[in-house]
mmCIF file of C-alpha atoms in Angstrom:
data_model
loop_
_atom_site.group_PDB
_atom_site.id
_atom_site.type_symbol
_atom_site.label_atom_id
_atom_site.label_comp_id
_atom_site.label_asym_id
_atom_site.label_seq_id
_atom_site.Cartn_x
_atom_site.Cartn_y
_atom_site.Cartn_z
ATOM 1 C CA UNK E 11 -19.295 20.162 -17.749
ATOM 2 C CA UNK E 12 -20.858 17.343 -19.113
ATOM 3 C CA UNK E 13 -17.559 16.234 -20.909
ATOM 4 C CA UNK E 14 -15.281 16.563 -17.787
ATOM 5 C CA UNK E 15 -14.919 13.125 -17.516
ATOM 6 C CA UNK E 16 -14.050 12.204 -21.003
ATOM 7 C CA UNK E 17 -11.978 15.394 -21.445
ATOM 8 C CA UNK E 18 -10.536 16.041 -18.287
ATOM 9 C CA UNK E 19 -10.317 12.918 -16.393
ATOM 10 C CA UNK E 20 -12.182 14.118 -13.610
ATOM 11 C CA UNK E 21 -15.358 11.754 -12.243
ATOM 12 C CA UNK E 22 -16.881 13.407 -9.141
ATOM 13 C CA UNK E 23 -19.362 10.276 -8.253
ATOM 14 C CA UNK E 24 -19.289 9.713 -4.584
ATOM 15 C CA UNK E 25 -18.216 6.409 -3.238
ATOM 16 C CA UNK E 26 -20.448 4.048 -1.448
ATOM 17 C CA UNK E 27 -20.000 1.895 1.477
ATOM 18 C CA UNK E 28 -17.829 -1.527 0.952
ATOM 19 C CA UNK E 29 -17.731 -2.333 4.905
ATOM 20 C CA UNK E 30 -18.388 -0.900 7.936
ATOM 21 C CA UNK E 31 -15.528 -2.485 10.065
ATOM 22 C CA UNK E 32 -17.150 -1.672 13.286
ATOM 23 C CA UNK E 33 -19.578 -4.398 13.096
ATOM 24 C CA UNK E 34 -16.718 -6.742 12.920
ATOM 25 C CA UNK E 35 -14.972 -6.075 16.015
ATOM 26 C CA UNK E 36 -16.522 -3.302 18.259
ATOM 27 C CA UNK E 37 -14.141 0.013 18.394
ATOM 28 C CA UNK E 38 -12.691 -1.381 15.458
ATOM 29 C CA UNK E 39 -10.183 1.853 13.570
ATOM 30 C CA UNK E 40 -8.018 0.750 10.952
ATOM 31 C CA UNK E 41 -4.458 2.218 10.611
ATOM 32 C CA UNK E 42 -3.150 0.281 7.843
ATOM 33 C CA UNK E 43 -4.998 -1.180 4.648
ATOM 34 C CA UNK E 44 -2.610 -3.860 2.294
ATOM 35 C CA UNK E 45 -4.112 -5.762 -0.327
ATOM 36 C CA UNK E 46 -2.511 -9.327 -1.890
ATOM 37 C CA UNK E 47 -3.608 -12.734 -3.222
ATOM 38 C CA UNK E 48 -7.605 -11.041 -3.812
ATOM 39 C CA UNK E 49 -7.547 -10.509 0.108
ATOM 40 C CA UNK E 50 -7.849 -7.038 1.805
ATOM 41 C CA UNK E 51 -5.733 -6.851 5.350
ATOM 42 C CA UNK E 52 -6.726 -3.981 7.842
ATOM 43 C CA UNK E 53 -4.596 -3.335 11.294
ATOM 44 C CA UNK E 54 -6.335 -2.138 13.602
ATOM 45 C CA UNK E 55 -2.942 -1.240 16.148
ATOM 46 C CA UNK E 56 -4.310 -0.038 18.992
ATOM 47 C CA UNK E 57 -6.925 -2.350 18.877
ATOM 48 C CA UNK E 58 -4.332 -5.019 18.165
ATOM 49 C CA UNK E 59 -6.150 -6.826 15.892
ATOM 50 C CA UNK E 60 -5.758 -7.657 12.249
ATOM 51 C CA UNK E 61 -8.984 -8.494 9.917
ATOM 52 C CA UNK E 62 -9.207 -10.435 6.564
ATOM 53 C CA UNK E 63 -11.744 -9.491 3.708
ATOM 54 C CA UNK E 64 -12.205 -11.694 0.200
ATOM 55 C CA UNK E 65 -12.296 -8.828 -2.103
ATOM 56 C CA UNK E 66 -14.948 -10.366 -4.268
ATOM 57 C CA UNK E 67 -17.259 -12.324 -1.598
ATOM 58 C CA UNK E 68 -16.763 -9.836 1.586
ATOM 59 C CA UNK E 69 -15.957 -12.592 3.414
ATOM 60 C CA UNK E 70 -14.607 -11.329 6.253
ATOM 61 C CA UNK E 71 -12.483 -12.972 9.479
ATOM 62 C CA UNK E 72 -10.208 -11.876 12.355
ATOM 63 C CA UNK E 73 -6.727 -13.371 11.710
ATOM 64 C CA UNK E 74 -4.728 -12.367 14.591
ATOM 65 C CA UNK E 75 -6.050 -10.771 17.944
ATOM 66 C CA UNK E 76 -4.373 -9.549 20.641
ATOM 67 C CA UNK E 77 -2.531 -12.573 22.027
ATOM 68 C CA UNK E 78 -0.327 -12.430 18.547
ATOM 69 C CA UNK E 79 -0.443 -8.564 17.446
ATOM 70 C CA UNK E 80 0.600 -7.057 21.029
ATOM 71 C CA UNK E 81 3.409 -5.016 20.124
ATOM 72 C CA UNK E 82 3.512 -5.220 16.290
ATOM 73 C CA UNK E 83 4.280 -2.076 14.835
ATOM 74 C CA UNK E 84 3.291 -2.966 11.279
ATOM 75 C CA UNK E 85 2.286 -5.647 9.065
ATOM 76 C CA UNK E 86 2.207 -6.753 5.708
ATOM 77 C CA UNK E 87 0.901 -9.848 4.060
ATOM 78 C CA UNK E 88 1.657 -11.990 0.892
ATOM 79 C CA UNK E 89 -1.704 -14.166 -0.561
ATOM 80 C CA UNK E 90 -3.024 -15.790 2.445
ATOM 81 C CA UNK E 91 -0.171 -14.983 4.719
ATOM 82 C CA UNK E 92 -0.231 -12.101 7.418
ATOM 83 C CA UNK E 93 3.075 -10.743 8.668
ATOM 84 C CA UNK E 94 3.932 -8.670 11.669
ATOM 85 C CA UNK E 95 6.897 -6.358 12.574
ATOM 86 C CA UNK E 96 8.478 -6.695 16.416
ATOM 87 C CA UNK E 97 11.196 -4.901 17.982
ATOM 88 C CA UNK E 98 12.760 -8.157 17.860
ATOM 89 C CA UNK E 99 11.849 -9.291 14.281
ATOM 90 C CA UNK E 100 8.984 -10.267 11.896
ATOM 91 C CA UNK E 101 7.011 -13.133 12.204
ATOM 92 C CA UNK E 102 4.308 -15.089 10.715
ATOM 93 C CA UNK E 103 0.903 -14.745 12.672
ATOM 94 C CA UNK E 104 -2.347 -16.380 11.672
ATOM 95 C CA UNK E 105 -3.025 -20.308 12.821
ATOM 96 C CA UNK E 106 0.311 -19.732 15.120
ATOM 97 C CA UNK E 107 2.778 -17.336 15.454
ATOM 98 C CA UNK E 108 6.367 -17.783 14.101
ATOM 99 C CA UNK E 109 9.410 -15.784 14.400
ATOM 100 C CA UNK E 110 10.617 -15.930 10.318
ATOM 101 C CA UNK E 111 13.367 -13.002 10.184
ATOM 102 C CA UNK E 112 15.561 -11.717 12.904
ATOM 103 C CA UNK E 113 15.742 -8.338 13.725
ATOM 104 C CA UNK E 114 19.803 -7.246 11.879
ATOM 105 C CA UNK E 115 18.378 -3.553 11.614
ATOM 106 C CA UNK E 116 18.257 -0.195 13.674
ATOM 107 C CA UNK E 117 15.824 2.327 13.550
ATOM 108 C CA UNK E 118 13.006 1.961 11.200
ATOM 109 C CA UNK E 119 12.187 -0.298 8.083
ATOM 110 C CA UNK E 120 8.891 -0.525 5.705
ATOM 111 C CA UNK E 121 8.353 -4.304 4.762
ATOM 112 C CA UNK E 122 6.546 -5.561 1.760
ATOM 113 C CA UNK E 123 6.064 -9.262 0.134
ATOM 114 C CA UNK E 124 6.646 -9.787 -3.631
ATOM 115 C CA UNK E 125 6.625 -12.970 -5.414
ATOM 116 C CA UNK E 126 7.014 -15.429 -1.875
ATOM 117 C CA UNK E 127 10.102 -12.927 -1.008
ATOM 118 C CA UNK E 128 10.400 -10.228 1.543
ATOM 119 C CA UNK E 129 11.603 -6.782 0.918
ATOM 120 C CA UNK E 130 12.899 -4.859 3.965
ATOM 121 C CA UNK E 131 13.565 -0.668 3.264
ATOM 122 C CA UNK E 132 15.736 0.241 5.931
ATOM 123 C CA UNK E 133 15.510 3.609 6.432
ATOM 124 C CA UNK E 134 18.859 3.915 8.605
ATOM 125 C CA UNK E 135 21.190 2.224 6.477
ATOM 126 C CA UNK E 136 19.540 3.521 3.087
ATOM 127 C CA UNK E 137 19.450 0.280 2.040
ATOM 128 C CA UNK E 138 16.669 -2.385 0.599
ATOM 129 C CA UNK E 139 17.409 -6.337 2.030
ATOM 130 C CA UNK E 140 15.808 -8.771 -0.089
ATOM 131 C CA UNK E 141 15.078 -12.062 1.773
ATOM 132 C CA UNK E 142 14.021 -15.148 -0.717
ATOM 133 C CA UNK E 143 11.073 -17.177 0.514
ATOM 134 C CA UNK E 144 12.551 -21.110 1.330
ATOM 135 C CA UNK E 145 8.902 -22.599 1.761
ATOM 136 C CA UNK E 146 9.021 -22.741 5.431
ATOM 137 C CA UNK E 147 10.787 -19.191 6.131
ATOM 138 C CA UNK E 148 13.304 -17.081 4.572
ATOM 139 C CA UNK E 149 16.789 -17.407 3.629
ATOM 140 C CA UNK E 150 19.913 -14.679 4.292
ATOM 141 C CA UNK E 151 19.556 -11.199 3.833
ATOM 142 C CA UNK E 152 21.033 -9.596 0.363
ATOM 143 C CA UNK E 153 21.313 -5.946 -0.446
ATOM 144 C CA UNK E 154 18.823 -5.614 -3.591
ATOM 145 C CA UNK E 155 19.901 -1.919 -4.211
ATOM 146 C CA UNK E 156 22.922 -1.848 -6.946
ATOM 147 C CA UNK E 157 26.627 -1.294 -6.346
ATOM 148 C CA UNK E 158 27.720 2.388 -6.761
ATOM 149 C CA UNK E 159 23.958 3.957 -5.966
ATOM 150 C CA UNK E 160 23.400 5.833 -2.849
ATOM 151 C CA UNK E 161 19.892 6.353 -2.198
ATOM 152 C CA UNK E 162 18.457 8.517 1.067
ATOM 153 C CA UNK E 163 15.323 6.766 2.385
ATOM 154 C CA UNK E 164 15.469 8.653 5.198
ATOM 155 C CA UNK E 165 11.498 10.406 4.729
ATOM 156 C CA UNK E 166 10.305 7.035 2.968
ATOM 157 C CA UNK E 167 7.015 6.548 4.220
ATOM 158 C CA UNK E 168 5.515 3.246 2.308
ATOM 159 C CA UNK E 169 7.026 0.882 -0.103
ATOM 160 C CA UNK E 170 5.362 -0.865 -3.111
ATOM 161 C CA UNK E 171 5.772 -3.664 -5.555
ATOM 162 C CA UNK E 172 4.665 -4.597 -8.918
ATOM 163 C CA UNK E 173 7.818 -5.829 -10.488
ATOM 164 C CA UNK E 174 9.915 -2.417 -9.511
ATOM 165 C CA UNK E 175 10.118 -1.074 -6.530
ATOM 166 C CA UNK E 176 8.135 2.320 -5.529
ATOM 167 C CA UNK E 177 9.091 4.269 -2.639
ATOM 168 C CA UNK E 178 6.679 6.835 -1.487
ATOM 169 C CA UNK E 179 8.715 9.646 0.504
ATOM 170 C CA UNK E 180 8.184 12.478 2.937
ATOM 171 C CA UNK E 181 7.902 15.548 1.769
ATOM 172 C CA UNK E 182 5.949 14.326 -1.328
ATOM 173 C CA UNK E 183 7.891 12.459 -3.827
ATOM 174 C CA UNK E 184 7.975 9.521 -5.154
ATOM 175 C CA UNK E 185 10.424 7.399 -6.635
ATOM 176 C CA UNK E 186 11.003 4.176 -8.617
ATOM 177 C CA UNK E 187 13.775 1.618 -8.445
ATOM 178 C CA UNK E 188 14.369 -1.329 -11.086
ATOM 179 C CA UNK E 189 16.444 -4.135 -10.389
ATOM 180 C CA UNK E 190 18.657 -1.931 -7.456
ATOM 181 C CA UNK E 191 18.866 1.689 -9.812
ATOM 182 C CA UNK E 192 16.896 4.551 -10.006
ATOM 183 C CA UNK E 193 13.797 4.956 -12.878
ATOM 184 C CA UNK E 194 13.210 8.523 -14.120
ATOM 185 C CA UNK E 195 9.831 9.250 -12.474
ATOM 186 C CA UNK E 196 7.756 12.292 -12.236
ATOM 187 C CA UNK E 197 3.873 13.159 -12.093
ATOM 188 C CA UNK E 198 3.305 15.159 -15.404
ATOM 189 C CA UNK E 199 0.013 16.645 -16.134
ATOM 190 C CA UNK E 200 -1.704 16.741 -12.812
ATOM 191 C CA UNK E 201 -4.249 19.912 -11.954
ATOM 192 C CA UNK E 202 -4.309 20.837 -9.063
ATOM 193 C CA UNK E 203 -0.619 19.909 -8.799
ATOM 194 C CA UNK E 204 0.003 17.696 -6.360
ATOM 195 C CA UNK E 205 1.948 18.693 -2.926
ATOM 196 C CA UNK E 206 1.002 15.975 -0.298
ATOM 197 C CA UNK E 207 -0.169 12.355 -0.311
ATOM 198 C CA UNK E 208 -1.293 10.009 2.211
ATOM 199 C CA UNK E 209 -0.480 6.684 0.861
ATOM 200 C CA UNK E 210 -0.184 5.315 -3.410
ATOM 201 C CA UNK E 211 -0.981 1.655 -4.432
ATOM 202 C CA UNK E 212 0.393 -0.287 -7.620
ATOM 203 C CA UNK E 213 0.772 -3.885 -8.209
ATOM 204 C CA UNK E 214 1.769 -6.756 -11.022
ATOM 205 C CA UNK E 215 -2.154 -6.552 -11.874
ATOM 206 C CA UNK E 216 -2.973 -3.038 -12.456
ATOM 207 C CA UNK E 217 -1.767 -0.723 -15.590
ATOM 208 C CA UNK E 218 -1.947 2.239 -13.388
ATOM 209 C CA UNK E 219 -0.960 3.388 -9.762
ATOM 210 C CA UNK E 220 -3.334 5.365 -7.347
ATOM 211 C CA UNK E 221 -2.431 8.342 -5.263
ATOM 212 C CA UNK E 222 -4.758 9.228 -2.391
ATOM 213 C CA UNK E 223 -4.483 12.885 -2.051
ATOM 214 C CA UNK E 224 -6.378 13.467 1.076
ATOM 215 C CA UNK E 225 -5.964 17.241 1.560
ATOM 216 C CA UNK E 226 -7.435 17.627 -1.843
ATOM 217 C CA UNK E 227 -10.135 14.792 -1.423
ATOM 218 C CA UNK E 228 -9.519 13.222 -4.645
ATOM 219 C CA UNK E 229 -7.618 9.725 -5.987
ATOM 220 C CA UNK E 230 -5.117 10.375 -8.791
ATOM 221 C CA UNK E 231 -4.614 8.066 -11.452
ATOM 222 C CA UNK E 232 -1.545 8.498 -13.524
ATOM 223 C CA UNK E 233 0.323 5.722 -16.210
ATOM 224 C CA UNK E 234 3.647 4.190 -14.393
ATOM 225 C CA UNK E 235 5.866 6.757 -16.838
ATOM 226 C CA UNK E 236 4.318 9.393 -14.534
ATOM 227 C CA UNK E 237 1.464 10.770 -17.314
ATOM 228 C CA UNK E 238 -1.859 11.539 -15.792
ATOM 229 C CA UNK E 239 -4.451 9.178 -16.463
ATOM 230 C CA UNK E 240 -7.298 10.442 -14.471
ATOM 231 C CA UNK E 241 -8.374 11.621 -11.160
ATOM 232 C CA UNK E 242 -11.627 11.013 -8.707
ATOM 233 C CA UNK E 243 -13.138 13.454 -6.537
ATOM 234 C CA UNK E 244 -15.090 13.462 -3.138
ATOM 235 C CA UNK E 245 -14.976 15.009 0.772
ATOM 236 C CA UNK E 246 -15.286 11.374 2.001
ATOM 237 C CA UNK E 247 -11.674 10.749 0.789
ATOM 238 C CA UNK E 248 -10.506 13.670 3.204
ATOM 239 C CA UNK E 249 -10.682 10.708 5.553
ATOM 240 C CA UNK E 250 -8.979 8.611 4.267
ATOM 241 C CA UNK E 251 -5.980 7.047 5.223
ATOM 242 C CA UNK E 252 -5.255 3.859 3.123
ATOM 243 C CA UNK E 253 -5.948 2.964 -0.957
ATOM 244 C CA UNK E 254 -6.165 -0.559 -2.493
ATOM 245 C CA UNK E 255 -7.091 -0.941 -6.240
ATOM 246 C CA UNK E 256 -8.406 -3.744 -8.129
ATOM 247 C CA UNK E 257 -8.632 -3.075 -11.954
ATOM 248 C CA UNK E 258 -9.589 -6.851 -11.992
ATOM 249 C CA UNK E 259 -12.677 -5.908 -10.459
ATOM 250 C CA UNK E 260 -12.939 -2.495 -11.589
ATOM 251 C CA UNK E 261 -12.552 -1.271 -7.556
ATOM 252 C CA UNK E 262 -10.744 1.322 -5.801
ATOM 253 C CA UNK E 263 -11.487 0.854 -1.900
ATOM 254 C CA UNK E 264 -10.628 3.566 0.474
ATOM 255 C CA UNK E 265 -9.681 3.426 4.405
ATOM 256 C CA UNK E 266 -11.051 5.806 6.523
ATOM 257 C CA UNK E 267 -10.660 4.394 10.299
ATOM 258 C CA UNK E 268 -13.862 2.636 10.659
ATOM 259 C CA UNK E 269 -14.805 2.012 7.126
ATOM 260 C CA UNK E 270 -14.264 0.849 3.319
ATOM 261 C CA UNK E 271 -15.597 2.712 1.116
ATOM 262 C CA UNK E 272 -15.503 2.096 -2.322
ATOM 263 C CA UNK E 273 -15.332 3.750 -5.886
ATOM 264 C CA UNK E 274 -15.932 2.330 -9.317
ATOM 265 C CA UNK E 275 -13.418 2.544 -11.815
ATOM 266 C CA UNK E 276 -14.256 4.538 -14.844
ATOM 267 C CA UNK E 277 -11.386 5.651 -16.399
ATOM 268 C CA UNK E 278 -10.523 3.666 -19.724
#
């Protein structure tokens, strides 16, 4: 028992508190937790309000209220920038809001920013539109996914970024695309197996990516070929419903409505 870290992987510290959102903004109950550029991003939807935290100095504002997030369905954000999805598009909220994309897709899409460019999954057409950043917007619309391949994003639930693409599906599974094909990917070496997730995290920064398992109250850490790394235990991550990691700053901060709460890293 005293080894189980070092042997097994497992730490069972429990996290403390990072922030109690509900001092910011009262009812505040975050639905959506994105991390970029060192800044956390938490939408609050029904509260329709979208708050901005310095990772390292807790420095915290309210970047878009009501006025600008009425009727977003989703955002996502790229350094300092804060996005938000419309029926009728995405656009740029913050000091002003700004209609940057228009809306050339039905149903429902999962948006994420990598490297100044926009990544749209759309879940109808099975297909992943790349839009280049042009300094003041974004250019045309390209299909990023290869000729020939035939994907089904159908169940995805949340797309990631670090240099491939990860798309986190419904029920559990998650797969990896580099440039436009398919990566052999598969969790290997996890106990308890894993059967449901709530939401994974991975960027350009970190070695590993993060799988909040709520059901089981734990964080699994496992090596981007799939090995597992390591995995962190507690009830408080049964409430969870976000993950950002910092390996920078040795933090793993969890979601749970009304809160952060936070874990230190201790795997190697």
């Amino acid at each position: 028992k005293e080894k189980e870290a070092e042997i097994l992987g497992i730490y069972k510290e429990e996290p403390v508190l990072y922030l109690d959102l509900s001092l910011l903004s009262s009812g505040f109950s975050g639905d959506k937790l994105i991390f970029s550029g060192g800044n956390i991003f938490v939408f609050d939807k029904n509260g329709k309000k979208i708050v901005k935290i310095g990772i390292d100095t807790k420095k915290t504002q309210i970047v878009a209220g009501p006025e600008q997030v009425d009727g977003a369905t989703d955002i996502f954000a790229y350094q300092d920038d804060v996005y938000g999805v419309f029926p009728d598009g995405i656009y740029s909220l913050g000091t002003a809001k700004k209609k940057v994309i228009e809306k050339t897709w039905d149903g429902d899409i999962l948006v994420y920013a990598y490297t100044g460019n926009t990544y749209i999954l759309d879940k109808a057409a099975n297909i992943i539109w790349r839009y280049q950043g042009t300094g003041d917007g974004f250019g045309s619309k390209q299909n990023w996914i290869a000729p020939k391949i035939t994907p089904d994003f159908k169940n995805a639930k949340q797309i990631v970024i670090d240099g491939t693409i990860w798309i986190f599906s419904d029920p559990f599974n998650i797969s990896r695309y580099s440039q436009g094909s398919p990566q052999a990917f598969k969790p290997q070496g996890v106990y308890p197996a894993m059967e449901n997730v709530t939401a994974i995290h991975s960027n350009e920064e970190n070695k590993y990516i993060y799988l909040l398992d709520k059901e089981n109250g734990r964080v699994v850490v496992l090596e981007k070929n799939g090995n597992y790394k390591a995995q962190y235990q507690s009830d408080q991550f049964k409430e969870g419903v976000g993950i950002i990691v910092s390996e920078k700053t040795s933090k793993a901060i969890i979601l749970t409505k009304e809160k952060l709460i936070q874990v230190d890293l201790k795997h190697p």
